[in-house]
Short mmCIF file of C-alpha atoms in Angstrom, two decimals:
data_model
loop_
_atom_site.label_atom_id
_atom_site.label_comp_id
_atom_site.label_asym_id
_atom_site.label_seq_id
_atom_site.Cartn_x
_atom_site.Cartn_y
_atom_site.Cartn_z
CA MET U 8 27.19 121.04 20.67
CA ARG U 9 30.42 122.18 22.46
CA SER U 10 30.37 125.45 24.47
CA SER U 11 32.48 128.33 23.28
CA SER U 12 34.87 127.83 26.27
CA THR U 13 35.35 124.18 25.25
CA TRP U 14 36.09 125.24 21.70
CA ILE U 15 38.70 127.70 22.90
CA LYS U 16 40.32 124.99 24.90
CA LEU U 17 40.48 122.64 22.01
CA THR U 18 41.88 125.17 19.50
CA SER U 19 44.52 126.35 21.97
CA ARG U 20 46.28 123.04 21.62
CA VAL U 21 47.19 123.67 18.02
CA PRO U 22 50.83 124.81 17.66
CA ARG U 23 50.96 128.41 16.86
CA HIS U 24 54.38 128.14 14.92
CA PRO U 25 54.25 126.64 11.35
CA LEU U 26 57.41 124.66 12.06
CA SER U 27 57.33 121.61 14.20
CA ALA U 28 59.72 118.89 15.16
CA ARG U 29 58.27 116.62 12.30
CA SER U 30 58.86 119.13 9.61
CA THR U 31 61.67 120.10 7.28
CA ARG U 32 62.38 122.54 4.48
CA CYS U 33 62.53 121.30 0.95
CA LEU U 34 66.02 121.70 -0.56
CA ALA U 35 64.49 122.34 -3.99
CA TYR U 36 62.20 125.06 -2.64
CA PRO U 37 63.77 126.31 0.58
CA HIS U 38 60.74 128.60 1.37
CA ARG U 39 58.55 125.68 1.76
CA VAL U 40 57.77 123.31 4.65
CA HIS U 41 57.09 119.70 4.16
CA SER U 42 55.92 117.33 6.72
CA LEU U 43 58.16 114.16 7.18
CA ALA U 44 55.14 112.35 8.70
CA LEU U 45 53.04 112.72 5.58
CA THR U 46 53.84 110.81 2.42
CA ALA U 47 51.72 109.92 -0.62
CA THR U 48 50.08 106.51 -0.72
CA GLU U 49 48.26 104.84 -3.48
CA PRO U 50 44.62 105.98 -3.47
CA LYS U 51 42.35 103.18 -2.20
CA ALA U 52 38.98 102.88 -3.92
CA CYS U 53 35.81 103.03 -1.77
CA SER U 54 33.00 100.48 -2.48
CA ASN U 55 30.23 102.39 -0.79
CA ILE U 56 30.10 105.59 -2.64
CA THR U 57 27.81 106.66 -5.49
CA TRP U 58 28.23 109.46 -8.07
CA HIS U 59 25.64 112.09 -7.96
CA GLU U 60 24.99 114.07 -11.14
CA GLY U 61 24.50 117.80 -10.75
CA ALA U 62 21.28 119.58 -11.59
CA VAL U 63 23.18 122.06 -13.88
CA GLN U 64 24.88 120.37 -16.87
CA ARG U 65 28.22 121.29 -18.23
CA ARG U 66 26.76 122.42 -21.55
CA ASP U 67 24.58 124.97 -19.66
CA LYS U 68 27.63 126.25 -17.85
CA GLU U 69 29.58 126.62 -21.05
CA LYS U 70 26.70 128.50 -22.68
CA LEU U 71 26.59 130.81 -19.75
CA LEU U 72 30.44 131.52 -20.12
CA ASN U 73 30.36 131.41 -23.99
CA GLN U 74 33.39 129.03 -24.08
CA ARG U 75 34.14 125.36 -23.81
CA GLY U 76 36.05 123.81 -20.90
CA CYS U 77 39.44 122.34 -21.56
CA VAL U 78 42.83 122.05 -19.84
CA LEU U 79 45.98 123.26 -21.71
CA TRP U 80 48.74 121.08 -19.83
CA PHE U 81 52.08 122.69 -20.02
CA THR U 82 54.90 120.23 -19.60
CA GLY U 83 58.64 120.58 -19.95
CA LEU U 84 61.82 121.01 -18.00
CA SER U 85 62.35 123.59 -15.24
CA GLY U 86 63.14 126.89 -17.01
CA SER U 87 61.45 125.86 -20.38
CA GLY U 88 58.90 128.73 -20.10
CA LYS U 89 55.80 126.90 -19.04
CA SER U 90 54.57 129.32 -16.41
CA THR U 91 55.64 132.33 -18.38
CA VAL U 92 53.74 131.26 -21.42
CA ALA U 93 50.67 130.11 -19.30
CA CYS U 94 50.47 133.45 -17.46
CA THR U 95 50.72 135.41 -20.66
CA LEU U 96 48.08 133.28 -22.45
CA GLU U 97 45.78 133.66 -19.35
CA HIS U 98 46.04 137.56 -19.63
CA ALA U 99 45.20 137.37 -23.31
CA LEU U 100 42.23 135.12 -22.63
CA VAL U 101 40.78 137.32 -19.88
CA GLN U 102 41.19 140.36 -22.16
CA ARG U 103 38.98 138.55 -24.57
CA GLY U 104 36.39 138.09 -21.89
CA HIS U 105 37.12 134.36 -21.07
CA LEU U 106 37.02 132.70 -17.52
CA THR U 107 40.30 130.91 -16.81
CA THR U 108 42.17 129.47 -13.93
CA LEU U 109 45.97 128.84 -13.64
CA LEU U 110 47.34 125.89 -11.75
CA ASP U 111 51.12 126.28 -11.17
CA GLY U 112 53.44 123.62 -9.83
CA ASP U 113 54.98 125.76 -7.25
CA ASN U 114 51.72 127.40 -6.03
CA VAL U 115 49.91 124.06 -5.66
CA ARG U 116 52.65 122.79 -3.43
CA HIS U 117 51.91 125.56 -0.94
CA GLY U 118 48.53 124.16 -0.23
CA LEU U 119 46.82 121.08 -1.80
CA ASN U 120 50.08 119.15 -2.30
CA SER U 121 52.13 120.70 0.52
CA ASN U 122 52.60 117.19 1.96
CA LEU U 123 54.31 115.82 -1.05
CA GLY U 124 57.97 115.63 -1.77
CA PHE U 125 59.80 114.87 -4.99
CA SER U 126 60.15 111.08 -4.96
CA GLN U 127 58.58 109.26 -8.06
CA GLN U 128 55.64 108.14 -5.92
CA ASP U 129 54.92 111.71 -4.63
CA ARG U 130 55.44 113.11 -8.21
CA GLU U 131 52.83 110.72 -9.46
CA GLU U 132 50.37 111.61 -6.70
CA ASN U 133 51.02 115.29 -7.39
CA ILE U 134 50.04 114.94 -10.90
CA ARG U 135 47.01 112.62 -10.15
CA ARG U 136 45.61 115.28 -7.75
CA ILE U 137 46.03 118.08 -10.24
CA GLY U 138 44.50 115.98 -12.79
CA GLU U 139 41.39 115.52 -10.70
CA VAL U 140 41.18 119.27 -9.90
CA SER U 141 41.64 120.09 -13.59
CA LYS U 142 38.76 117.65 -14.45
CA LEU U 143 36.47 119.50 -12.05
CA LEU U 144 37.32 122.82 -13.43
CA VAL U 145 37.03 121.77 -17.15
CA GLU U 146 33.56 120.16 -16.44
CA SER U 147 32.46 123.53 -14.95
CA GLY U 148 33.39 125.23 -18.29
CA LEU U 149 36.69 126.94 -17.27
CA ILE U 150 39.73 127.03 -19.53
CA THR U 151 42.20 125.54 -17.24
CA LEU U 152 46.00 126.25 -17.70
CA ALA U 153 48.22 123.67 -15.82
CA SER U 154 51.83 124.30 -15.64
CA PHE U 155 53.74 121.35 -14.25
CA ILE U 156 57.12 119.66 -15.21
CA SER U 157 55.14 116.34 -15.02
CA PRO U 158 58.14 114.37 -16.21
CA TYR U 159 56.54 111.01 -16.57
CA GLU U 160 54.47 110.36 -19.75
CA GLN U 161 52.39 107.68 -18.01
CA ASP U 162 51.16 110.19 -15.42
CA ARG U 163 50.14 112.75 -18.12
CA ASN U 164 48.31 110.08 -20.07
CA ARG U 165 46.43 109.05 -17.00
CA VAL U 166 45.16 112.64 -16.75
CA ARG U 167 44.16 112.69 -20.42
CA LEU U 168 42.16 109.56 -19.91
CA ARG U 169 40.28 110.92 -17.07
CA LEU U 170 38.90 113.75 -19.16
CA GLU U 171 36.51 113.60 -22.05
CA PRO U 172 38.14 113.14 -25.54
CA GLY U 173 39.44 116.48 -26.72
CA ASP U 174 39.48 118.18 -23.29
CA PHE U 175 43.21 117.53 -22.60
CA ILE U 176 45.48 119.64 -24.66
CA GLU U 177 49.17 118.75 -24.03
CA VAL U 178 51.48 121.69 -24.69
CA TYR U 179 55.16 120.50 -24.80
CA MET U 180 57.63 123.25 -24.15
CA LYS U 181 60.49 121.80 -26.24
CA THR U 182 63.46 123.66 -24.82
CA PRO U 183 66.93 122.30 -24.87
CA LEU U 184 68.45 121.31 -21.50
CA ALA U 185 71.39 123.66 -22.20
CA VAL U 186 69.03 126.60 -22.75
CA CYS U 187 66.97 125.74 -19.59
CA GLU U 188 70.24 125.49 -17.56
CA GLN U 189 71.51 128.68 -18.80
CA ARG U 190 68.38 130.47 -17.78
CA ASP U 191 68.15 128.70 -14.37
CA PRO U 192 65.68 131.30 -12.93
CA LYS U 193 65.56 129.61 -9.45
CA GLY U 194 69.12 128.46 -9.29
CA LEU U 195 68.10 124.93 -9.08
CA TYR U 196 70.27 123.62 -11.89
CA LYS U 197 73.32 125.08 -10.14
CA LEU U 198 72.52 123.37 -6.97
CA ALA U 199 71.84 120.00 -8.84
CA ARG U 200 75.18 120.11 -10.74
CA ALA U 201 76.89 120.79 -7.35
CA GLY U 202 75.33 117.62 -5.96
CA LYS U 203 73.28 119.65 -3.37
CA LEU U 204 69.87 118.86 -5.05
CA LYS U 205 69.35 115.21 -5.73
CA GLY U 206 66.44 113.85 -8.06
CA PHE U 207 66.32 117.03 -10.18
CA THR U 208 64.48 116.45 -13.49
CA GLY U 209 66.96 116.68 -16.39
CA ILE U 210 70.09 116.18 -14.31
CA ASP U 211 69.74 112.99 -12.35
CA ASP U 212 66.09 112.23 -12.91
CA PRO U 213 64.52 111.49 -16.20
CA TYR U 214 62.08 113.69 -18.28
CA GLU U 215 59.93 111.81 -20.75
CA PRO U 216 59.00 114.07 -23.72
CA PRO U 217 55.48 113.76 -24.92
CA SER U 218 55.11 111.33 -27.85
CA ASN U 219 52.04 112.98 -29.47
CA ALA U 220 51.46 116.35 -27.98
CA GLU U 221 48.71 118.61 -29.32
CA VAL U 222 51.00 121.63 -29.44
CA VAL U 223 54.78 121.78 -29.52
CA LEU U 224 56.43 125.15 -28.60
CA GLU U 225 60.16 125.82 -28.91
CA SER U 226 60.77 128.65 -26.53
CA ASP U 227 64.45 129.11 -27.63
CA LYS U 228 63.18 130.19 -31.04
CA LEU U 229 59.92 131.97 -30.36
CA SER U 230 58.97 134.94 -28.11
CA VAL U 231 56.55 134.48 -25.27
CA GLU U 232 54.04 136.70 -27.15
CA ALA U 233 54.27 134.53 -30.27
CA MET U 234 53.73 131.25 -28.41
CA ALA U 235 50.73 132.70 -26.47
CA ALA U 236 49.31 133.87 -29.88
CA GLU U 237 49.74 130.51 -31.44
CA LEU U 238 47.86 128.91 -28.50
CA LEU U 239 45.10 131.41 -28.91
CA ILE U 240 44.79 130.42 -32.57
CA PHE U 241 44.65 126.88 -31.61
CA LEU U 242 41.92 127.37 -29.02
CA ASP U 243 39.91 129.45 -31.37
CA SER U 244 40.23 126.98 -34.27
CA ARG U 245 39.02 124.13 -32.13
CA GLY U 246 36.03 126.02 -30.91
CA PHE U 247 36.98 126.39 -27.24
CA LEU U 248 36.47 130.20 -27.35
CA SER U 249 32.78 129.73 -28.12
CA SER U 250 30.03 127.71 -26.43
CA ILE U 251 29.08 126.39 -29.91
CA PRO U 252 31.34 123.50 -31.05
CA PRO U 253 32.76 123.80 -34.59
CA ALA U 254 30.75 122.15 -37.34
CA SER U 255 31.65 118.65 -38.18
CA GLY U 256 32.99 119.56 -41.58
CA ARG U 257 35.27 122.10 -40.07
CA CYS U 258 36.58 119.63 -37.58
CA ALA U 259 37.28 117.18 -40.40
CA GLN U 260 39.30 119.87 -42.14
CA LEU U 261 41.16 120.76 -38.94
CA GLY U 262 41.93 116.98 -38.34
CA ALA U 263 43.45 116.70 -41.69
CA SER U 264 45.66 119.75 -41.51
#
């Protein structure tokens, strides 16, 4: 074991200033620092690892929480209302006594995904990581709210396939580009239109709408409270707000509606 004096010498080599010669600020999010030396790479599978089952099963955790784990995946253009609706829904769920967690695209890039940019490859890796985090949370019985532009349908479908059937609830914030651009809460559309922000979704980078989302919300026609209420009804009707799944007959009726 190293002595305390050796430890002090080792840690003293770490730069104190968060900016280094190999860092840059992201134009889309100027308050963030991204490392130029770190880029996403295709994950490589390891052959010498083994999955270990936990001693406490998911069902036991859900009974403890009196709810069923799931992820509501909010997708849509910047300014479509994803984070606003997700935050409002989370407050409503907590008031009803449910345990939730909120994963927001901006917040995640401050830590877990701080080494990713906005190239197609990095965006794919961004969603892959969030999908894996969501899976862990869902399997612990949490109602997980994930708010990400997630522009590519293939990436969203990969996340869906990683979860158990029914655990992934795609919420498409169907808001016209003109409305999102008019809102422009972060001023990003203005930068993109001026040519100062390249690869911005909806302007010079594509957004692929969901082909079969579980929930479609039109934020230009509904209030935030109405959309959150609609999602509460959805979760309740599918049995996520109770640890006891709905009866098969009720499931059949819901599936036919």
